[in-house]
mmCIF file of C-alpha atoms in Angstrom:
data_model
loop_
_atom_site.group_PDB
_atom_site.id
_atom_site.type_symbol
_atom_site.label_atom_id
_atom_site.label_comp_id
_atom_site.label_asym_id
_atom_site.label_seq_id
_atom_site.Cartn_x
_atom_site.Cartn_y
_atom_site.Cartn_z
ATOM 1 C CA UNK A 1 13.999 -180.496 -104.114
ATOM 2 C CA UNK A 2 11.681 -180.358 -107.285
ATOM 3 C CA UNK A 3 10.948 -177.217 -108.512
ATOM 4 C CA UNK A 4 6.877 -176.406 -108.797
ATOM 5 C CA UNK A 5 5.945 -175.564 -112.360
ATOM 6 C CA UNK A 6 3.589 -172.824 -111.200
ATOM 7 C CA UNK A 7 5.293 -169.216 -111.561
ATOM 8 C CA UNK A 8 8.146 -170.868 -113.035
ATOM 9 C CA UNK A 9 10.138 -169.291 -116.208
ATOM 10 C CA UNK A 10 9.574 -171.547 -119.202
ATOM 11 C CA UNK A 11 10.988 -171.694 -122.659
ATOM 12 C CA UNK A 12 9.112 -173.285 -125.609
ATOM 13 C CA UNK A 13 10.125 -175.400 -128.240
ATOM 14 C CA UNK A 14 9.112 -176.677 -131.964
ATOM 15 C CA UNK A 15 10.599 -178.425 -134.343
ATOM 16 C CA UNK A 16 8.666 -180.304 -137.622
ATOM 17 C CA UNK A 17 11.405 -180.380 -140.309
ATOM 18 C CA UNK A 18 10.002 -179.479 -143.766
ATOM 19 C CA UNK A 19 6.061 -178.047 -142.300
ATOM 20 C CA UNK A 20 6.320 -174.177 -141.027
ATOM 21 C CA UNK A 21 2.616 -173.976 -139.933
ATOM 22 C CA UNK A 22 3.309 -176.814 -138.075
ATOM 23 C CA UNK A 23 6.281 -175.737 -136.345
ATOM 24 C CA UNK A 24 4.126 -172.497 -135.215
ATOM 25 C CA UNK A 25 0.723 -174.178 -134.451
ATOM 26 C CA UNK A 26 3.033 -176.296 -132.091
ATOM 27 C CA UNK A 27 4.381 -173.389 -130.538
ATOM 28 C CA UNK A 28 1.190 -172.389 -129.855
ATOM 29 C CA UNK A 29 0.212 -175.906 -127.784
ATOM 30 C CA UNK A 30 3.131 -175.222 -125.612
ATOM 31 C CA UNK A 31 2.164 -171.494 -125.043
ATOM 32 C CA UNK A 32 -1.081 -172.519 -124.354
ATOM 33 C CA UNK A 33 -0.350 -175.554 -121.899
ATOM 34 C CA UNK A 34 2.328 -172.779 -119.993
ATOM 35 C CA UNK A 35 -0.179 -170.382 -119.721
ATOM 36 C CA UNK A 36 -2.848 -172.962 -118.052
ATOM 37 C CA UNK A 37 -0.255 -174.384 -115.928
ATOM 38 C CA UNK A 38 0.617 -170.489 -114.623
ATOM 39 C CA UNK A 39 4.092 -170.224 -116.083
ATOM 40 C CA UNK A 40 6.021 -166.915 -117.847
ATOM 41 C CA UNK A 41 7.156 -167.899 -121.283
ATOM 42 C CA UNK A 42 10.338 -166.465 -121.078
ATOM 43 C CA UNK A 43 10.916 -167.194 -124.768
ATOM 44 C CA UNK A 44 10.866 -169.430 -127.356
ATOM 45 C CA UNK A 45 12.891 -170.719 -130.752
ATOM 46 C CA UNK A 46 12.044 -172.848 -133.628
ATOM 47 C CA UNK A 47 13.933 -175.091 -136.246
ATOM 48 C CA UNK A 48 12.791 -176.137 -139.889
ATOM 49 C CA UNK A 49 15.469 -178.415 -140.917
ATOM 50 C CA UNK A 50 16.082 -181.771 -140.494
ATOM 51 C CA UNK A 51 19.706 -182.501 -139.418
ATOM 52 C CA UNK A 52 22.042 -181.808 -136.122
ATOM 53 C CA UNK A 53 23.880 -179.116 -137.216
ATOM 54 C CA UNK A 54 20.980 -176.980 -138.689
ATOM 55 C CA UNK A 55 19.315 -176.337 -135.607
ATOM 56 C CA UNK A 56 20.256 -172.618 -134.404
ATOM 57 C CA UNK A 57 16.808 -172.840 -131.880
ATOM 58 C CA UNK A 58 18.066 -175.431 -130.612
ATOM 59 C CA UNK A 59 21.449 -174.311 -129.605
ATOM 60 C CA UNK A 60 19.878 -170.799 -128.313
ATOM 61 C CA UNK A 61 17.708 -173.264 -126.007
ATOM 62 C CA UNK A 62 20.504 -174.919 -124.287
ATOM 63 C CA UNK A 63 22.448 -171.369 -123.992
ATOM 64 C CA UNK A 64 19.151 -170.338 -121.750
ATOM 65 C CA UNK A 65 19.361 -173.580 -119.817
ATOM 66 C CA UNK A 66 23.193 -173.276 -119.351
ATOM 67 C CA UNK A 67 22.534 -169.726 -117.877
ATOM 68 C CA UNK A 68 20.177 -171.017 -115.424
ATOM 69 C CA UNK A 69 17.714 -168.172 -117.123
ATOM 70 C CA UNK A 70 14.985 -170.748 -116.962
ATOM 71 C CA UNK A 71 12.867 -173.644 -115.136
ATOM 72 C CA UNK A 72 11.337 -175.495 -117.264
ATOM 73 C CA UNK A 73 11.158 -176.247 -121.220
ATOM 74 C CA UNK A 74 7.886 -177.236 -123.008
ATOM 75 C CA UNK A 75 7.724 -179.393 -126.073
ATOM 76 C CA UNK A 76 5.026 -181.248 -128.106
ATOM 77 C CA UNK A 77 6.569 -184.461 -128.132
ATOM 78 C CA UNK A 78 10.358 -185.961 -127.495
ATOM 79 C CA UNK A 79 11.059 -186.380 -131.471
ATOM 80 C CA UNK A 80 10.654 -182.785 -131.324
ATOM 81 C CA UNK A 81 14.475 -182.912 -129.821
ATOM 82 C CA UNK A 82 15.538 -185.836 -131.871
ATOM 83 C CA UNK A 83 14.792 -189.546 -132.811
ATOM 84 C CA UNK A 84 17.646 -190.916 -131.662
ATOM 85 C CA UNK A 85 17.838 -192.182 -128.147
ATOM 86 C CA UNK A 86 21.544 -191.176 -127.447
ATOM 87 C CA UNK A 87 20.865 -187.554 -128.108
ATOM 88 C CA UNK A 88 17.719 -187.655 -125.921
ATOM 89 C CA UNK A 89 19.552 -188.913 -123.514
ATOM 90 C CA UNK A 90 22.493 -186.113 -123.656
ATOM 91 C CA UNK A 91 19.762 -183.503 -123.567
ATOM 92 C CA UNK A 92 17.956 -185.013 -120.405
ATOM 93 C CA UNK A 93 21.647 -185.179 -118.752
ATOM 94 C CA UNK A 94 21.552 -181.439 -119.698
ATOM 95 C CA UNK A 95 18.365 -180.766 -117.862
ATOM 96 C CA UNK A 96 19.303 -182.680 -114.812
ATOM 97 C CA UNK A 97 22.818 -181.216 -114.237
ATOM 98 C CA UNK A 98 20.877 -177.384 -114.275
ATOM 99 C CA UNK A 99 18.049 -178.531 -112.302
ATOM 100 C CA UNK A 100 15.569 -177.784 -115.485
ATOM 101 C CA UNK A 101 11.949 -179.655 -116.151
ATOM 102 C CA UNK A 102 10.886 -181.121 -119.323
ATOM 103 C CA UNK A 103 6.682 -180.875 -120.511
ATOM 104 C CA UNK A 104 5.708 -182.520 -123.280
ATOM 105 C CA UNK A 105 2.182 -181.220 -123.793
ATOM 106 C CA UNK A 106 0.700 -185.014 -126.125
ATOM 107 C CA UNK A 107 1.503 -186.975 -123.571
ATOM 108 C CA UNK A 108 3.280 -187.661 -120.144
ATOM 109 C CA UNK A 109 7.274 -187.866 -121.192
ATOM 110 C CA UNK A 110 8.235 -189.358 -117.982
ATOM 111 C CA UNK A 111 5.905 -192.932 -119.224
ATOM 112 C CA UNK A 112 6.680 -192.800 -122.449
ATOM 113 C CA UNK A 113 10.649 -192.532 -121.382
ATOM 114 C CA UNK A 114 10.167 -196.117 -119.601
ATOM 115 C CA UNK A 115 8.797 -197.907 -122.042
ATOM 116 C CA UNK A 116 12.628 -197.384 -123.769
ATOM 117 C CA UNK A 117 16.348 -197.996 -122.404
ATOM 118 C CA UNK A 118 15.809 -194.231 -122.066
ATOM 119 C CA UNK A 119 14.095 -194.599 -119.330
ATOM 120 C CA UNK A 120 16.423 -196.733 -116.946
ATOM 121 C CA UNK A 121 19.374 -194.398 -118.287
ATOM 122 C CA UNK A 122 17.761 -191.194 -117.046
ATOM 123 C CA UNK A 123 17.074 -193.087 -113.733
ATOM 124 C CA UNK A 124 20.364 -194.783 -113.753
ATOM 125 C CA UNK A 125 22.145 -191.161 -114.098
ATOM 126 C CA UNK A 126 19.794 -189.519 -111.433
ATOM 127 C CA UNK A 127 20.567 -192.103 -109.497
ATOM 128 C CA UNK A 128 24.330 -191.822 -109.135
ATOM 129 C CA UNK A 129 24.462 -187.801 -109.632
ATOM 130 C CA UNK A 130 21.808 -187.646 -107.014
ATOM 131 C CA UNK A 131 19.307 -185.456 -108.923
ATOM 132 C CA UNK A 132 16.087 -185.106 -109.746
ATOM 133 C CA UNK A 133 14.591 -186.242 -113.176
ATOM 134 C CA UNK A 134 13.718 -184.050 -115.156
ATOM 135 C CA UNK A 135 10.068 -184.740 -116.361
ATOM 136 C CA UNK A 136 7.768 -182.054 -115.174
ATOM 137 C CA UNK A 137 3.635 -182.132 -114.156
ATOM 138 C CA UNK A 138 1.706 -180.489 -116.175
ATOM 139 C CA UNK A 139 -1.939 -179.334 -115.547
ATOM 140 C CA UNK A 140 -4.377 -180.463 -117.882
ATOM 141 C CA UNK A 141 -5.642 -178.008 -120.018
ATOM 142 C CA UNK A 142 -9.707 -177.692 -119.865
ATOM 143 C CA UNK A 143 -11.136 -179.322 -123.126
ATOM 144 C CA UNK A 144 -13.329 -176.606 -124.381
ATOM 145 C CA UNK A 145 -10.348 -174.075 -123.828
ATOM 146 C CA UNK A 146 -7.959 -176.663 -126.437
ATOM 147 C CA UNK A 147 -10.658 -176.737 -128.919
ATOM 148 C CA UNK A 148 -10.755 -173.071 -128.893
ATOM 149 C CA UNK A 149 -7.398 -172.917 -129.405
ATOM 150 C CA UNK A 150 -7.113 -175.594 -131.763
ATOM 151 C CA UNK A 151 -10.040 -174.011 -133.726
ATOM 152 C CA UNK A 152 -8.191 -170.686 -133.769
ATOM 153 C CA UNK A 153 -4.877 -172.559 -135.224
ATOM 154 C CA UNK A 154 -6.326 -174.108 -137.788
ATOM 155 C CA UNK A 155 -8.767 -171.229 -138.818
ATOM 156 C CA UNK A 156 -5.733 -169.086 -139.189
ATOM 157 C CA UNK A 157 -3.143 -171.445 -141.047
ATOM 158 C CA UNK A 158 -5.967 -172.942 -142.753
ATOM 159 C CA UNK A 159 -4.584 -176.425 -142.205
ATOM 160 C CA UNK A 160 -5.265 -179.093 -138.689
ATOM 161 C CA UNK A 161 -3.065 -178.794 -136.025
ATOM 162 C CA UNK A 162 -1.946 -182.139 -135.858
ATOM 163 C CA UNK A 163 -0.770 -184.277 -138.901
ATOM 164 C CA UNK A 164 -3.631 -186.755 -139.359
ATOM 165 C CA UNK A 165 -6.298 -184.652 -138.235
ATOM 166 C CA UNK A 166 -8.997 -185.221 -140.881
ATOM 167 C CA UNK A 167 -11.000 -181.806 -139.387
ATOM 168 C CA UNK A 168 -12.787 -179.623 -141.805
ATOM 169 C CA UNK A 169 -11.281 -176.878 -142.820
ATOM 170 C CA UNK A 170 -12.559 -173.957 -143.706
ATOM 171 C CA UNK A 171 -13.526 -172.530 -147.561
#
């Protein structure tokens, strides 16, 4: 049975090794894209660093999902967890064996998973553990409600929300 997202307990998730603001304004995406999709943001945690070890958020995130405290987990993008495909694939396993969802709010995770051997793994170990995968619906968020929000990030920090983004900023 696949759990609704709506009125579901949801924990968010940053990481952008070496870029703070970042890390925050990306925080504030996934609170965003929770709040339009009627979740509770049960809580949240951040890492800085680059490397596997350095990652205390992390950790703290898969002591919630261990718990069974919460549904669902929203993230930017999948490099957010890691580059590498074998521990994207150990932290999907860890999703399906506690039932939890996955949002990235860029772009539909469950897609972008099949265009990689990620993709038939995940299916592969659904499959034969008979669960469901864990990529989650998300609503999308009205366009004049991101920009606001967007607008609001990047007023604040003084910097775009996304790396790339050639907006103006502000004197």
């Amino acid at each position: 049975m696949e759990k609704e997202l709506s009125s579901c307990r949801v924990w968010l998730y940053a990481r952008i090794p070496g870029d703070y603001v970042g890390t925050m304004d990306s925080i504030k995406v996934c609170a965003l894209q929770a709040h339009a999709d009627g979740c509770t943001v049960v809580g949240s945690s951040t890492d800085e660093h680059c490397g596997w070890l350095l990652r205390p958020g992390y950790r703290e995130m898969l002591r919630h999902i261990r718990k069974s405290e919460i549904d669902a987990v929203y993230i930017c993008r999948m490099r957010h967890i890691s580059r590498s495909e074998g521990r994207l694939f150990s932290f999907f396993r860890q999703l399906m064996k506690h039932g939890v969802k996955v949002v990235a709010t860029e772009y539909n995770i469950e897609y972008r998973a099949a265009n990689f051997k990620l993709g038939r793994k995940i299916d592969t170990y659904a499959a034969r553990h008979q669960c469901a995968k864990p990529f989650g619906r998300r609503r999308t968020v009205p366009q004049e409600q991101y920009q606001q929000a967007r607008h609001f990030a990047v007023m604040t920090a003084n910097r775009p929300l996304v790396r790339g983004d050639e907006s103006p900023k502000t004197p």
